């Protein structure tokens, strides 16, 4: 729960350049319209992803699809709901798009090489990253408020 209205939270999320403030991996974002490139880091691993905003429903839902070297990787998104007593319930989600057999194996190998995360640990690592992201987003909203 974030002590800011959904419209304010959406405004922060929709400015993807600010993702570096709360994501534990993103250190830079270059945006051009509905597309952006995310530059990421984990320990000594550095990589970039190409992203396209796919859902932009102010105060309700924001999501983007991620590709790397033309391969579908994932959808990241945020659902926003009015919370009882004020504020916003923020739900971050991740949908893995690497399940196509041949292309999925290539994407898994690239993920291991560039991020150091074995495919079997990806969901666990992403859940930990989402907890960090949501905590930092909450802190940023409450500092504004």
mmCIF file with all atom_site columns, C-alpha atoms in Angstrom:
data_model
loop_
_atom_site.group_PDB
_atom_site.id
_atom_site.type_symbol
_atom_site.label_atom_id
_atom_site.label_alt_id
_atom_site.label_comp_id
_atom_site.label_asym_id
_atom_site.label_entity_id
_atom_site.label_seq_id
_atom_site.pdbx_PDB_ins_code
_atom_site.Cartn_x
_atom_site.Cartn_y
_atom_site.Cartn_z
_atom_site.occupancy
_atom_site.B_iso_or_equiv
_atom_site.pdbx_formal_charge
_atom_site.auth_seq_id
_atom_site.auth_comp_id
_atom_site.auth_asym_id
_atom_site.auth_atom_id
_atom_site.pdbx_PDB_model_num
ATOM 1   C CA . UNK A 1 1   ? 0.000  0.000   0.000   1.00 0.00 ? 1   UNK A CA 1
ATOM 2   C CA . UNK A 1 2   ? 1.281  3.408   -1.015  1.00 0.00 ? 2   UNK A CA 1
ATOM 3   C CA . UNK A 1 3   ? 0.023  6.557   0.672   1.00 0.00 ? 3   UNK A CA 1
ATOM 4   C CA . UNK A 1 4   ? -0.469 8.415   -2.625  1.00 0.00 ? 4   UNK A CA 1
ATOM 5   C CA . UNK A 1 5   ? -3.431 8.472   -5.016  1.00 0.00 ? 5   UNK A CA 1
ATOM 6   C CA . UNK A 1 6   ? -3.318 6.138   -8.061  1.00 0.00 ? 6   UNK A CA 1
ATOM 7   C CA . UNK A 1 7   ? -2.820 9.036   -10.478 1.00 0.00 ? 7   UNK A CA 1
ATOM 8   C CA . UNK A 1 8   ? 0.332  10.159  -8.678  1.00 0.00 ? 8   UNK A CA 1
ATOM 9   C CA . UNK A 1 9   ? 1.740  6.621   -8.537  1.00 0.00 ? 9   UNK A CA 1
ATOM 10  C CA . UNK A 1 10  ? 0.947  6.115   -12.222 1.00 0.00 ? 10  UNK A CA 1
ATOM 11  C CA . UNK A 1 11  ? 2.767  9.351   -13.056 1.00 0.00 ? 11  UNK A CA 1
ATOM 12  C CA . UNK A 1 12  ? 5.927  8.048   -11.430 1.00 0.00 ? 12  UNK A CA 1
ATOM 13  C CA . UNK A 1 13  ? 5.721  4.656   -13.143 1.00 0.00 ? 13  UNK A CA 1
ATOM 14  C CA . UNK A 1 14  ? 4.916  6.101   -16.570 1.00 0.00 ? 14  UNK A CA 1
ATOM 15  C CA . UNK A 1 15  ? 8.086  8.204   -16.430 1.00 0.00 ? 15  UNK A CA 1
ATOM 16  C CA . UNK A 1 16  ? 10.251 5.150   -17.104 1.00 0.00 ? 16  UNK A CA 1
ATOM 17  C CA . UNK A 1 17  ? 13.429 7.234   -16.802 1.00 0.00 ? 17  UNK A CA 1
ATOM 18  C CA . UNK A 1 18  ? 12.777 7.233   -13.054 1.00 0.00 ? 18  UNK A CA 1
ATOM 19  C CA . UNK A 1 19  ? 12.858 3.408   -12.882 1.00 0.00 ? 19  UNK A CA 1
ATOM 20  C CA . UNK A 1 20  ? 16.527 3.644   -11.915 1.00 0.00 ? 20  UNK A CA 1
ATOM 21  C CA . UNK A 1 21  ? 15.397 5.202   -8.611  1.00 0.00 ? 21  UNK A CA 1
ATOM 22  C CA . UNK A 1 22  ? 13.609 2.074   -7.461  1.00 0.00 ? 22  UNK A CA 1
ATOM 23  C CA . UNK A 1 23  ? 14.747 -0.920  -9.520  1.00 0.00 ? 23  UNK A CA 1
ATOM 24  C CA . UNK A 1 24  ? 17.738 -2.769  -8.055  1.00 0.00 ? 24  UNK A CA 1
ATOM 25  C CA . UNK A 1 25  ? 19.052 -3.453  -11.591 1.00 0.00 ? 25  UNK A CA 1
ATOM 26  C CA . UNK A 1 26  ? 18.233 -0.445  -13.788 1.00 0.00 ? 26  UNK A CA 1
ATOM 27  C CA . UNK A 1 27  ? 20.883 2.271   -13.836 1.00 0.00 ? 27  UNK A CA 1
ATOM 28  C CA . UNK A 1 28  ? 19.818 4.244   -16.913 1.00 0.00 ? 28  UNK A CA 1
ATOM 29  C CA . UNK A 1 29  ? 16.847 4.529   -19.277 1.00 0.00 ? 29  UNK A CA 1
ATOM 30  C CA . UNK A 1 30  ? 16.794 6.133   -22.709 1.00 0.00 ? 30  UNK A CA 1
ATOM 31  C CA . UNK A 1 31  ? 13.221 6.823   -23.853 1.00 0.00 ? 31  UNK A CA 1
ATOM 32  C CA . UNK A 1 32  ? 11.848 7.627   -27.293 1.00 0.00 ? 32  UNK A CA 1
ATOM 33  C CA . UNK A 1 33  ? 8.039  7.796   -27.374 1.00 0.00 ? 33  UNK A CA 1
ATOM 34  C CA . UNK A 1 34  ? 6.519  4.440   -26.383 1.00 0.00 ? 34  UNK A CA 1
ATOM 35  C CA . UNK A 1 35  ? 9.888  2.715   -26.697 1.00 0.00 ? 35  UNK A CA 1
ATOM 36  C CA . UNK A 1 36  ? 12.846 2.805   -24.378 1.00 0.00 ? 36  UNK A CA 1
ATOM 37  C CA . UNK A 1 37  ? 16.128 1.066   -23.722 1.00 0.00 ? 37  UNK A CA 1
ATOM 38  C CA . UNK A 1 38  ? 16.862 -0.048  -20.188 1.00 0.00 ? 38  UNK A CA 1
ATOM 39  C CA . UNK A 1 39  ? 20.490 -0.331  -19.098 1.00 0.00 ? 39  UNK A CA 1
ATOM 40  C CA . UNK A 1 40  ? 20.889 -2.792  -16.241 1.00 0.00 ? 40  UNK A CA 1
ATOM 41  C CA . UNK A 1 41  ? 23.555 -3.949  -13.843 1.00 0.00 ? 41  UNK A CA 1
ATOM 42  C CA . UNK A 1 42  ? 23.940 -6.772  -11.337 1.00 0.00 ? 42  UNK A CA 1
ATOM 43  C CA . UNK A 1 43  ? 27.347 -7.163  -9.673  1.00 0.00 ? 43  UNK A CA 1
ATOM 44  C CA . UNK A 1 44  ? 29.817 -6.997  -12.592 1.00 0.00 ? 44  UNK A CA 1
ATOM 45  C CA . UNK A 1 45  ? 27.208 -7.966  -15.227 1.00 0.00 ? 45  UNK A CA 1
ATOM 46  C CA . UNK A 1 46  ? 25.896 -5.148  -17.440 1.00 0.00 ? 46  UNK A CA 1
ATOM 47  C CA . UNK A 1 47  ? 23.243 -5.518  -20.164 1.00 0.00 ? 47  UNK A CA 1
ATOM 48  C CA . UNK A 1 48  ? 20.560 -3.603  -22.004 1.00 0.00 ? 48  UNK A CA 1
ATOM 49  C CA . UNK A 1 49  ? 17.030 -4.434  -23.088 1.00 0.00 ? 49  UNK A CA 1
ATOM 50  C CA . UNK A 1 50  ? 14.684 -2.912  -25.650 1.00 0.00 ? 50  UNK A CA 1
ATOM 51  C CA . UNK A 1 51  ? 11.259 -2.126  -24.258 1.00 0.00 ? 51  UNK A CA 1
ATOM 52  C CA . UNK A 1 52  ? 7.892  -1.008  -25.616 1.00 0.00 ? 52  UNK A CA 1
ATOM 53  C CA . UNK A 1 53  ? 5.078  0.381   -23.499 1.00 0.00 ? 53  UNK A CA 1
ATOM 54  C CA . UNK A 1 54  ? 2.073  -1.854  -24.168 1.00 0.00 ? 54  UNK A CA 1
ATOM 55  C CA . UNK A 1 55  ? -0.444 -0.734  -21.522 1.00 0.00 ? 55  UNK A CA 1
ATOM 56  C CA . UNK A 1 56  ? -0.881 2.897   -20.493 1.00 0.00 ? 56  UNK A CA 1
ATOM 57  C CA . UNK A 1 57  ? -4.140 3.334   -18.568 1.00 0.00 ? 57  UNK A CA 1
ATOM 58  C CA . UNK A 1 58  ? -3.633 6.351   -16.298 1.00 0.00 ? 58  UNK A CA 1
ATOM 59  C CA . UNK A 1 59  ? -4.208 5.634   -12.593 1.00 0.00 ? 59  UNK A CA 1
ATOM 60  C CA . UNK A 1 60  ? -4.941 1.956   -13.378 1.00 0.00 ? 60  UNK A CA 1
ATOM 61  C CA . UNK A 1 61  ? -2.335 -0.047  -15.269 1.00 0.00 ? 61  UNK A CA 1
ATOM 62  C CA . UNK A 1 62  ? 1.112  0.437   -16.788 1.00 0.00 ? 62  UNK A CA 1
ATOM 63  C CA . UNK A 1 63  ? 3.083  -2.307  -18.569 1.00 0.00 ? 63  UNK A CA 1
ATOM 64  C CA . UNK A 1 64  ? 5.896  -2.797  -21.049 1.00 0.00 ? 64  UNK A CA 1
ATOM 65  C CA . UNK A 1 65  ? 7.278  -5.677  -23.083 1.00 0.00 ? 65  UNK A CA 1
ATOM 66  C CA . UNK A 1 66  ? 10.990 -6.422  -23.020 1.00 0.00 ? 66  UNK A CA 1
ATOM 67  C CA . UNK A 1 67  ? 13.087 -7.884  -25.821 1.00 0.00 ? 67  UNK A CA 1
ATOM 68  C CA . UNK A 1 68  ? 16.795 -8.544  -26.184 1.00 0.00 ? 68  UNK A CA 1
ATOM 69  C CA . UNK A 1 69  ? 18.444 -8.995  -29.574 1.00 0.00 ? 69  UNK A CA 1
ATOM 70  C CA . UNK A 1 70  ? 14.953 -9.265  -31.080 1.00 0.00 ? 70  UNK A CA 1
ATOM 71  C CA . UNK A 1 71  ? 13.909 -12.117 -28.773 1.00 0.00 ? 71  UNK A CA 1
ATOM 72  C CA . UNK A 1 72  ? 10.820 -11.766 -26.567 1.00 0.00 ? 72  UNK A CA 1
ATOM 73  C CA . UNK A 1 73  ? 11.867 -11.777 -22.915 1.00 0.00 ? 73  UNK A CA 1
ATOM 74  C CA . UNK A 1 74  ? 9.062  -10.631 -20.614 1.00 0.00 ? 74  UNK A CA 1
ATOM 75  C CA . UNK A 1 75  ? 6.253  -8.276  -19.787 1.00 0.00 ? 75  UNK A CA 1
ATOM 76  C CA . UNK A 1 76  ? 6.641  -6.116  -16.672 1.00 0.00 ? 76  UNK A CA 1
ATOM 77  C CA . UNK A 1 77  ? 3.626  -4.320  -15.347 1.00 0.00 ? 77  UNK A CA 1
ATOM 78  C CA . UNK A 1 78  ? 1.962  -2.478  -12.492 1.00 0.00 ? 78  UNK A CA 1
ATOM 79  C CA . UNK A 1 79  ? -1.712 -2.607  -11.554 1.00 0.00 ? 79  UNK A CA 1
ATOM 80  C CA . UNK A 1 80  ? -3.042 0.216   -9.387  1.00 0.00 ? 80  UNK A CA 1
ATOM 81  C CA . UNK A 1 81  ? -6.163 0.083   -7.223  1.00 0.00 ? 81  UNK A CA 1
ATOM 82  C CA . UNK A 1 82  ? -7.700 2.518   -4.777  1.00 0.00 ? 82  UNK A CA 1
ATOM 83  C CA . UNK A 1 83  ? -6.959 1.275   -1.266  1.00 0.00 ? 83  UNK A CA 1
ATOM 84  C CA . UNK A 1 84  ? -9.481 1.419   1.550   1.00 0.00 ? 84  UNK A CA 1
ATOM 85  C CA . UNK A 1 85  ? -8.892 4.539   3.594   1.00 0.00 ? 85  UNK A CA 1
ATOM 86  C CA . UNK A 1 86  ? -6.956 6.229   0.783   1.00 0.00 ? 86  UNK A CA 1
ATOM 87  C CA . UNK A 1 87  ? -3.761 5.521   -1.034  1.00 0.00 ? 87  UNK A CA 1
ATOM 88  C CA . UNK A 1 88  ? -3.019 2.936   -3.692  1.00 0.00 ? 88  UNK A CA 1
ATOM 89  C CA . UNK A 1 89  ? -2.529 -0.801  -3.745  1.00 0.00 ? 89  UNK A CA 1
ATOM 90  C CA . UNK A 1 90  ? 0.305  -1.416  -6.246  1.00 0.00 ? 90  UNK A CA 1
ATOM 91  C CA . UNK A 1 91  ? 0.789  -4.869  -7.739  1.00 0.00 ? 91  UNK A CA 1
ATOM 92  C CA . UNK A 1 92  ? 3.891  -5.449  -9.830  1.00 0.00 ? 92  UNK A CA 1
ATOM 93  C CA . UNK A 1 93  ? 3.909  -8.470  -12.122 1.00 0.00 ? 93  UNK A CA 1
ATOM 94  C CA . UNK A 1 94  ? 6.250  -10.231 -14.503 1.00 0.00 ? 94  UNK A CA 1
ATOM 95  C CA . UNK A 1 95  ? 5.296  -12.604 -17.318 1.00 0.00 ? 95  UNK A CA 1
ATOM 96  C CA . UNK A 1 96  ? 8.112  -14.682 -18.805 1.00 0.00 ? 96  UNK A CA 1
ATOM 97  C CA . UNK A 1 97  ? 7.950  -14.706 -22.623 1.00 0.00 ? 97  UNK A CA 1
ATOM 98  C CA . UNK A 1 98  ? 10.939 -17.038 -23.130 1.00 0.00 ? 98  UNK A CA 1
ATOM 99  C CA . UNK A 1 99  ? 8.971  -20.251 -23.346 1.00 0.00 ? 99  UNK A CA 1
ATOM 100 C CA . UNK A 1 100 ? 9.131  -20.766 -27.125 1.00 0.00 ? 100 UNK A CA 1
ATOM 101 C CA . UNK A 1 101 ? 11.361 -23.863 -27.248 1.00 0.00 ? 101 UNK A CA 1
ATOM 102 C CA . UNK A 1 102 ? 14.142 -22.892 -29.660 1.00 0.00 ? 102 UNK A CA 1
ATOM 103 C CA . UNK A 1 103 ? 14.103 -19.124 -29.146 1.00 0.00 ? 103 UNK A CA 1
ATOM 104 C CA . UNK A 1 104 ? 13.509 -19.617 -25.416 1.00 0.00 ? 104 UNK A CA 1
ATOM 105 C CA . UNK A 1 105 ? 16.712 -21.623 -25.091 1.00 0.00 ? 105 UNK A CA 1
ATOM 106 C CA . UNK A 1 106 ? 18.647 -18.881 -26.889 1.00 0.00 ? 106 UNK A CA 1
ATOM 107 C CA . UNK A 1 107 ? 17.075 -16.236 -24.608 1.00 0.00 ? 107 UNK A CA 1
ATOM 108 C CA . UNK A 1 108 ? 17.902 -18.357 -21.529 1.00 0.00 ? 108 UNK A CA 1
ATOM 109 C CA . UNK A 1 109 ? 21.527 -18.660 -22.645 1.00 0.00 ? 109 UNK A CA 1
ATOM 110 C CA . UNK A 1 110 ? 21.770 -14.918 -23.325 1.00 0.00 ? 110 UNK A CA 1
ATOM 111 C CA . UNK A 1 111 ? 20.203 -14.252 -19.918 1.00 0.00 ? 111 UNK A CA 1
ATOM 112 C CA . UNK A 1 112 ? 22.803 -16.411 -18.209 1.00 0.00 ? 112 UNK A CA 1
ATOM 113 C CA . UNK A 1 113 ? 25.719 -14.846 -20.115 1.00 0.00 ? 113 UNK A CA 1
ATOM 114 C CA . UNK A 1 114 ? 24.608 -11.222 -19.684 1.00 0.00 ? 114 UNK A CA 1
ATOM 115 C CA . UNK A 1 115 ? 22.954 -11.277 -16.245 1.00 0.00 ? 115 UNK A CA 1
ATOM 116 C CA . UNK A 1 116 ? 24.619 -14.230 -14.524 1.00 0.00 ? 116 UNK A CA 1
ATOM 117 C CA . UNK A 1 117 ? 21.208 -15.596 -13.502 1.00 0.00 ? 117 UNK A CA 1
ATOM 118 C CA . UNK A 1 118 ? 20.536 -19.255 -14.331 1.00 0.00 ? 118 UNK A CA 1
ATOM 119 C CA . UNK A 1 119 ? 17.060 -19.813 -15.838 1.00 0.00 ? 119 UNK A CA 1
ATOM 120 C CA . UNK A 1 120 ? 16.008 -21.906 -12.818 1.00 0.00 ? 120 UNK A CA 1
ATOM 121 C CA . UNK A 1 121 ? 16.634 -18.919 -10.486 1.00 0.00 ? 121 UNK A CA 1
ATOM 122 C CA . UNK A 1 122 ? 15.110 -16.197 -12.668 1.00 0.00 ? 122 UNK A CA 1
ATOM 123 C CA . UNK A 1 123 ? 11.653 -16.159 -11.024 1.00 0.00 ? 123 UNK A CA 1
ATOM 124 C CA . UNK A 1 124 ? 13.193 -16.097 -7.531  1.00 0.00 ? 124 UNK A CA 1
ATOM 125 C CA . UNK A 1 125 ? 15.531 -13.237 -8.460  1.00 0.00 ? 125 UNK A CA 1
ATOM 126 C CA . UNK A 1 126 ? 12.703 -11.284 -10.077 1.00 0.00 ? 126 UNK A CA 1
ATOM 127 C CA . UNK A 1 127 ? 10.470 -11.686 -6.998  1.00 0.00 ? 127 UNK A CA 1
ATOM 128 C CA . UNK A 1 128 ? 13.267 -10.314 -4.804  1.00 0.00 ? 128 UNK A CA 1
ATOM 129 C CA . UNK A 1 129 ? 13.772 -7.422  -7.234  1.00 0.00 ? 129 UNK A CA 1
ATOM 130 C CA . UNK A 1 130 ? 10.040 -6.669  -7.256  1.00 0.00 ? 130 UNK A CA 1
ATOM 131 C CA . UNK A 1 131 ? 9.986  -6.459  -3.455  1.00 0.00 ? 131 UNK A CA 1
ATOM 132 C CA . UNK A 1 132 ? 12.851 -3.949  -3.584  1.00 0.00 ? 132 UNK A CA 1
ATOM 133 C CA . UNK A 1 133 ? 11.221 -1.972  -6.404  1.00 0.00 ? 133 UNK A CA 1
ATOM 134 C CA . UNK A 1 134 ? 7.880  -1.729  -4.599  1.00 0.00 ? 134 UNK A CA 1
ATOM 135 C CA . UNK A 1 135 ? 9.522  -0.689  -1.324  1.00 0.00 ? 135 UNK A CA 1
ATOM 136 C CA . UNK A 1 136 ? 11.522 2.046   -3.071  1.00 0.00 ? 136 UNK A CA 1
ATOM 137 C CA . UNK A 1 137 ? 8.468  3.198   -5.053  1.00 0.00 ? 137 UNK A CA 1
ATOM 138 C CA . UNK A 1 138 ? 6.510  3.442   -1.792  1.00 0.00 ? 138 UNK A CA 1
ATOM 139 C CA . UNK A 1 139 ? 9.308  5.483   -0.210  1.00 0.00 ? 139 UNK A CA 1
ATOM 140 C CA . UNK A 1 140 ? 9.456  7.815   -3.242  1.00 0.00 ? 140 UNK A CA 1
ATOM 141 C CA . UNK A 1 141 ? 5.673  8.360   -3.150  1.00 0.00 ? 141 UNK A CA 1
ATOM 142 C CA . UNK A 1 142 ? 5.673  9.061   0.557   1.00 0.00 ? 142 UNK A CA 1
ATOM 143 C CA . UNK A 1 143 ? 8.573  11.529  0.295   1.00 0.00 ? 143 UNK A CA 1
ATOM 144 C CA . UNK A 1 144 ? 6.543  13.455  -2.312  1.00 0.00 ? 144 UNK A CA 1
ATOM 145 C CA . UNK A 1 145 ? 3.344  13.386  -0.331  1.00 0.00 ? 145 UNK A CA 1
#
